[in-house]
């Protein structure tokens, strides 16, 4: 590990997705300063990294909002409280200093943050695509094989096969059906594992 860069703050938030960003606002309302650590090099977690254009339907007061718009709004809401972001860094060590009654967080880039409180808002943690064990698959990645959709428009008029049967697969099948020439959904199990309302909409399209 490189030489440590030290900070002292009220709260360390691990994860900069929607929950982490809203935690900045809530802490700020109680006059607590926050430092935020995230393994990604951008704020927003999976909403920004995997599906910025995907409609989200389960946010209070928003019948539908994209991942990108949700993160933009949450960042704007947190801005008045001047959070400090440590992006592209993994938390590698968390130690309780019992004598001083503080937590010490150390990251992969040599950042050391001391705080009274730690909020873990990491969701499923650092993530990567679940790739099928196929030979030479990497030759087609980002050409005809994709693990997430950043721009729906890139798939306009295309014939698309989506492998999966959970919420993400079903939601993308519904969303991309609006502009693709054809969408085929392939799942290894006899039943999909998505929200009932999503399955109802999928059945209407089939």
mmCIF file of C-alpha atoms in Angstrom:
data_model
loop_
_atom_site.group_PDB
_atom_site.id
_atom_site.type_symbol
_atom_site.label_atom_id
_atom_site.label_comp_id
_atom_site.label_asym_id
_atom_site.label_seq_id
_atom_site.Cartn_x
_atom_site.Cartn_y
_atom_site.Cartn_z
ATOM 1 C CA UNK A 1 0.000 0.000 0.000
ATOM 2 C CA UNK A 2 1.217 3.508 -0.785
ATOM 3 C CA UNK A 3 1.831 6.123 1.909
ATOM 4 C CA UNK A 4 -1.368 7.044 3.692
ATOM 5 C CA UNK A 5 -3.318 10.245 3.117
ATOM 6 C CA UNK A 6 -5.231 10.963 6.323
ATOM 7 C CA UNK A 7 -8.611 12.601 6.870
ATOM 8 C CA UNK A 8 -10.795 13.119 9.916
ATOM 9 C CA UNK A 9 -14.562 13.428 9.494
ATOM 10 C CA UNK A 10 -17.865 12.674 11.198
ATOM 11 C CA UNK A 11 -19.121 9.882 8.928
ATOM 12 C CA UNK A 12 -17.590 7.526 6.359
ATOM 13 C CA UNK A 13 -20.076 6.184 3.820
ATOM 14 C CA UNK A 14 -18.986 3.089 1.903
ATOM 15 C CA UNK A 15 -20.810 3.130 -1.430
ATOM 16 C CA UNK A 16 -22.009 6.036 -3.556
ATOM 17 C CA UNK A 17 -25.187 4.532 -4.982
ATOM 18 C CA UNK A 18 -28.656 5.936 -4.241
ATOM 19 C CA UNK A 19 -28.613 4.919 -0.572
ATOM 20 C CA UNK A 20 -25.130 6.298 0.002
ATOM 21 C CA UNK A 21 -25.989 9.607 -1.667
ATOM 22 C CA UNK A 22 -29.195 10.021 0.324
ATOM 23 C CA UNK A 23 -27.239 9.232 3.495
ATOM 24 C CA UNK A 24 -25.071 12.299 2.754
ATOM 25 C CA UNK A 25 -28.209 14.443 2.764
ATOM 26 C CA UNK A 26 -29.570 12.931 5.973
ATOM 27 C CA UNK A 27 -26.224 13.310 7.753
ATOM 28 C CA UNK A 28 -25.885 16.851 6.449
ATOM 29 C CA UNK A 29 -29.238 17.769 7.928
ATOM 30 C CA UNK A 30 -27.765 16.750 11.295
ATOM 31 C CA UNK A 31 -24.651 18.859 10.594
ATOM 32 C CA UNK A 32 -22.388 15.848 10.098
ATOM 33 C CA UNK A 33 -19.659 15.954 7.473
ATOM 34 C CA UNK A 34 -19.273 12.912 5.204
ATOM 35 C CA UNK A 35 -16.495 11.218 3.263
ATOM 36 C CA UNK A 36 -17.685 8.698 0.664
ATOM 37 C CA UNK A 37 -15.630 5.758 -0.638
ATOM 38 C CA UNK A 38 -16.550 3.796 -3.766
ATOM 39 C CA UNK A 39 -14.706 1.178 -5.833
ATOM 40 C CA UNK A 40 -16.091 2.666 -9.046
ATOM 41 C CA UNK A 41 -14.531 5.736 -10.622
ATOM 42 C CA UNK A 42 -17.916 7.455 -10.777
ATOM 43 C CA UNK A 43 -20.678 8.338 -8.338
ATOM 44 C CA UNK A 44 -23.921 6.409 -8.672
ATOM 45 C CA UNK A 45 -23.203 2.718 -8.205
ATOM 46 C CA UNK A 46 -24.973 0.251 -10.464
ATOM 47 C CA UNK A 47 -27.552 2.848 -11.519
ATOM 48 C CA UNK A 48 -24.860 4.769 -13.401
ATOM 49 C CA UNK A 49 -22.432 1.973 -14.269
ATOM 50 C CA UNK A 50 -24.897 -0.609 -15.575
ATOM 51 C CA UNK A 51 -28.215 0.975 -16.543
ATOM 52 C CA UNK A 52 -28.251 4.786 -16.619
ATOM 53 C CA UNK A 53 -31.154 4.808 -19.112
ATOM 54 C CA UNK A 54 -33.206 2.019 -17.546
ATOM 55 C CA UNK A 55 -36.540 3.206 -16.144
ATOM 56 C CA UNK A 56 -36.948 2.667 -12.402
ATOM 57 C CA UNK A 57 -40.520 2.340 -11.155
ATOM 58 C CA UNK A 58 -40.218 1.880 -7.391
ATOM 59 C CA UNK A 59 -38.955 5.306 -6.260
ATOM 60 C CA UNK A 60 -41.468 7.238 -4.109
ATOM 61 C CA UNK A 61 -43.046 10.238 -5.913
ATOM 62 C CA UNK A 62 -41.602 9.156 -9.299
ATOM 63 C CA UNK A 63 -43.845 6.900 -11.395
ATOM 64 C CA UNK A 64 -40.785 6.400 -13.609
ATOM 65 C CA UNK A 65 -37.252 7.786 -13.510
ATOM 66 C CA UNK A 66 -34.015 6.733 -15.212
ATOM 67 C CA UNK A 67 -31.020 5.640 -13.193
ATOM 68 C CA UNK A 68 -29.038 8.618 -14.444
ATOM 69 C CA UNK A 69 -31.726 11.139 -13.505
ATOM 70 C CA UNK A 70 -32.138 9.577 -10.071
ATOM 71 C CA UNK A 71 -28.407 9.855 -9.361
ATOM 72 C CA UNK A 72 -28.264 13.403 -10.733
ATOM 73 C CA UNK A 73 -31.068 14.455 -8.388
ATOM 74 C CA UNK A 74 -29.509 12.748 -5.366
ATOM 75 C CA UNK A 75 -26.108 14.323 -6.067
ATOM 76 C CA UNK A 76 -27.721 17.748 -6.342
ATOM 77 C CA UNK A 77 -29.563 17.145 -3.066
ATOM 78 C CA UNK A 78 -26.277 16.230 -1.339
ATOM 79 C CA UNK A 79 -24.156 19.059 -2.806
ATOM 80 C CA UNK A 80 -24.993 21.744 -0.194
ATOM 81 C CA UNK A 81 -23.325 19.567 2.461
ATOM 82 C CA UNK A 82 -19.977 19.411 0.607
ATOM 83 C CA UNK A 83 -19.244 15.675 0.750
ATOM 84 C CA UNK A 84 -15.740 14.436 -0.061
ATOM 85 C CA UNK A 85 -15.613 11.556 -2.564
ATOM 86 C CA UNK A 86 -12.830 8.968 -2.733
ATOM 87 C CA UNK A 87 -13.610 7.194 -6.024
ATOM 88 C CA UNK A 88 -11.876 4.247 -7.650
ATOM 89 C CA UNK A 89 -10.850 3.006 -4.212
ATOM 90 C CA UNK A 90 -11.763 -0.198 -2.405
ATOM 91 C CA UNK A 91 -12.049 -0.335 1.360
ATOM 92 C CA UNK A 92 -9.335 -2.751 2.436
ATOM 93 C CA UNK A 93 -9.302 -2.370 6.199
ATOM 94 C CA UNK A 94 -11.699 -1.170 8.894
ATOM 95 C CA UNK A 95 -10.417 -0.968 12.460
ATOM 96 C CA UNK A 96 -12.122 0.163 15.658
ATOM 97 C CA UNK A 97 -9.915 2.354 17.860
ATOM 98 C CA UNK A 98 -11.625 1.574 21.152
ATOM 99 C CA UNK A 99 -9.529 3.970 23.163
ATOM 100 C CA UNK A 100 -10.391 6.979 20.997
ATOM 101 C CA UNK A 101 -13.874 5.597 20.227
ATOM 102 C CA UNK A 102 -13.468 6.081 16.460
ATOM 103 C CA UNK A 103 -13.324 3.938 13.337
ATOM 104 C CA UNK A 104 -10.355 3.967 10.959
ATOM 105 C CA UNK A 105 -10.962 3.114 7.286
ATOM 106 C CA UNK A 106 -8.083 2.405 4.909
ATOM 107 C CA UNK A 107 -8.454 2.119 1.131
ATOM 108 C CA UNK A 108 -6.583 0.524 -1.756
ATOM 109 C CA UNK A 109 -5.065 3.880 -2.710
ATOM 110 C CA UNK A 110 -3.618 4.632 0.685
ATOM 111 C CA UNK A 111 -6.409 6.860 1.969
ATOM 112 C CA UNK A 112 -6.955 6.716 5.725
ATOM 113 C CA UNK A 113 -10.186 8.177 7.124
ATOM 114 C CA UNK A 114 -11.000 8.457 10.820
ATOM 115 C CA UNK A 115 -14.665 8.863 11.773
ATOM 116 C CA UNK A 116 -17.112 8.325 14.611
ATOM 117 C CA UNK A 117 -19.570 6.489 12.377
ATOM 118 C CA UNK A 118 -19.419 4.191 9.329
ATOM 119 C CA UNK A 119 -22.429 3.689 7.045
ATOM 120 C CA UNK A 120 -22.166 0.663 4.751
ATOM 121 C CA UNK A 121 -24.256 1.426 1.665
ATOM 122 C CA UNK A 122 -22.434 -0.923 -0.681
ATOM 123 C CA UNK A 123 -25.429 -2.894 -1.956
ATOM 124 C CA UNK A 124 -24.079 -6.194 -3.293
ATOM 125 C CA UNK A 125 -20.555 -4.791 -3.097
ATOM 126 C CA UNK A 126 -18.087 -4.339 -5.940
ATOM 127 C CA UNK A 127 -19.491 -6.139 -8.954
ATOM 128 C CA UNK A 128 -18.646 -7.512 -12.360
ATOM 129 C CA UNK A 129 -20.554 -9.293 -15.112
ATOM 130 C CA UNK A 130 -21.427 -12.967 -14.713
ATOM 131 C CA UNK A 131 -19.863 -14.255 -17.944
ATOM 132 C CA UNK A 132 -20.851 -17.592 -19.481
ATOM 133 C CA UNK A 133 -17.956 -20.078 -19.911
ATOM 134 C CA UNK A 134 -17.685 -19.804 -23.709
ATOM 135 C CA UNK A 135 -14.480 -19.916 -25.729
ATOM 136 C CA UNK A 136 -13.404 -16.677 -27.438
ATOM 137 C CA UNK A 137 -16.281 -14.750 -25.899
ATOM 138 C CA UNK A 138 -14.017 -11.767 -25.314
ATOM 139 C CA UNK A 139 -13.605 -11.389 -29.095
ATOM 140 C CA UNK A 140 -17.232 -10.282 -29.310
ATOM 141 C CA UNK A 141 -17.556 -8.197 -26.154
ATOM 142 C CA UNK A 142 -18.783 -4.635 -26.727
ATOM 143 C CA UNK A 143 -19.380 -5.552 -30.384
ATOM 144 C CA UNK A 144 -22.242 -8.037 -30.347
ATOM 145 C CA UNK A 145 -22.052 -9.278 -26.748
ATOM 146 C CA UNK A 146 -22.977 -6.839 -23.983
ATOM 147 C CA UNK A 147 -23.439 -7.247 -20.239
ATOM 148 C CA UNK A 148 -25.477 -4.091 -19.671
ATOM 149 C CA UNK A 149 -27.228 -1.358 -21.612
ATOM 150 C CA UNK A 150 -25.884 2.166 -21.300
ATOM 151 C CA UNK A 151 -27.633 3.643 -24.354
ATOM 152 C CA UNK A 152 -30.908 2.136 -25.518
ATOM 153 C CA UNK A 153 -30.513 3.881 -28.863
ATOM 154 C CA UNK A 154 -27.506 1.644 -29.694
ATOM 155 C CA UNK A 155 -29.953 -1.258 -30.024
ATOM 156 C CA UNK A 156 -32.496 0.395 -32.292
ATOM 157 C CA UNK A 157 -33.553 -1.892 -35.150
ATOM 158 C CA UNK A 158 -31.426 -4.790 -33.886
ATOM 159 C CA UNK A 159 -32.331 -8.418 -33.241
ATOM 160 C CA UNK A 160 -31.553 -8.989 -29.573
ATOM 161 C CA UNK A 161 -31.183 -12.123 -27.452
ATOM 162 C CA UNK A 162 -31.247 -11.517 -23.695
ATOM 163 C CA UNK A 163 -29.958 -14.328 -21.481
ATOM 164 C CA UNK A 164 -31.524 -14.325 -18.029
ATOM 165 C CA UNK A 165 -34.811 -14.520 -16.215
ATOM 166 C CA UNK A 166 -34.589 -12.083 -13.331
ATOM 167 C CA UNK A 167 -35.777 -8.515 -12.992
ATOM 168 C CA UNK A 168 -32.982 -6.977 -15.061
ATOM 169 C CA UNK A 169 -33.465 -9.357 -17.995
ATOM 170 C CA UNK A 170 -37.242 -8.963 -18.015
ATOM 171 C CA UNK A 171 -37.132 -5.188 -17.571
ATOM 172 C CA UNK A 172 -34.647 -4.797 -20.432
ATOM 173 C CA UNK A 173 -36.713 -7.052 -22.676
ATOM 174 C CA UNK A 174 -39.714 -4.800 -22.074
ATOM 175 C CA UNK A 175 -37.753 -1.585 -22.517
ATOM 176 C CA UNK A 176 -35.831 -2.615 -25.639
ATOM 177 C CA UNK A 177 -38.959 -4.014 -27.313
ATOM 178 C CA UNK A 178 -39.935 -0.382 -27.934
ATOM 179 C CA UNK A 179 -37.104 0.128 -30.421
ATOM 180 C CA UNK A 180 -35.510 -3.219 -31.355
ATOM 181 C CA UNK A 181 -36.557 -5.185 -34.419
ATOM 182 C CA UNK A 182 -36.979 -8.303 -32.293
ATOM 183 C CA UNK A 183 -36.251 -9.319 -28.690
ATOM 184 C CA UNK A 184 -35.836 -12.936 -27.579
ATOM 185 C CA UNK A 185 -35.565 -13.793 -23.897
ATOM 186 C CA UNK A 186 -33.710 -17.031 -23.021
ATOM 187 C CA UNK A 187 -33.811 -18.467 -19.499
ATOM 188 C CA UNK A 188 -32.445 -21.746 -18.163
ATOM 189 C CA UNK A 189 -35.374 -22.281 -15.776
ATOM 190 C CA UNK A 190 -39.038 -22.976 -16.620
ATOM 191 C CA UNK A 191 -40.206 -19.784 -14.865
ATOM 192 C CA UNK A 192 -38.987 -16.205 -14.785
ATOM 193 C CA UNK A 193 -38.027 -14.679 -11.429
ATOM 194 C CA UNK A 194 -39.157 -11.098 -11.938
ATOM 195 C CA UNK A 195 -41.761 -8.870 -10.311
ATOM 196 C CA UNK A 196 -45.362 -9.968 -11.064
ATOM 197 C CA UNK A 197 -46.212 -6.655 -12.740
ATOM 198 C CA UNK A 198 -43.164 -6.953 -15.004
ATOM 199 C CA UNK A 199 -44.185 -10.490 -15.944
ATOM 200 C CA UNK A 200 -47.679 -9.259 -16.776
ATOM 201 C CA UNK A 201 -46.240 -6.616 -19.117
ATOM 202 C CA UNK A 202 -43.902 -9.188 -20.669
ATOM 203 C CA UNK A 203 -46.801 -11.538 -21.361
ATOM 204 C CA UNK A 204 -48.690 -8.719 -23.092
ATOM 205 C CA UNK A 205 -45.732 -8.242 -25.444
ATOM 206 C CA UNK A 206 -45.265 -11.946 -26.268
#
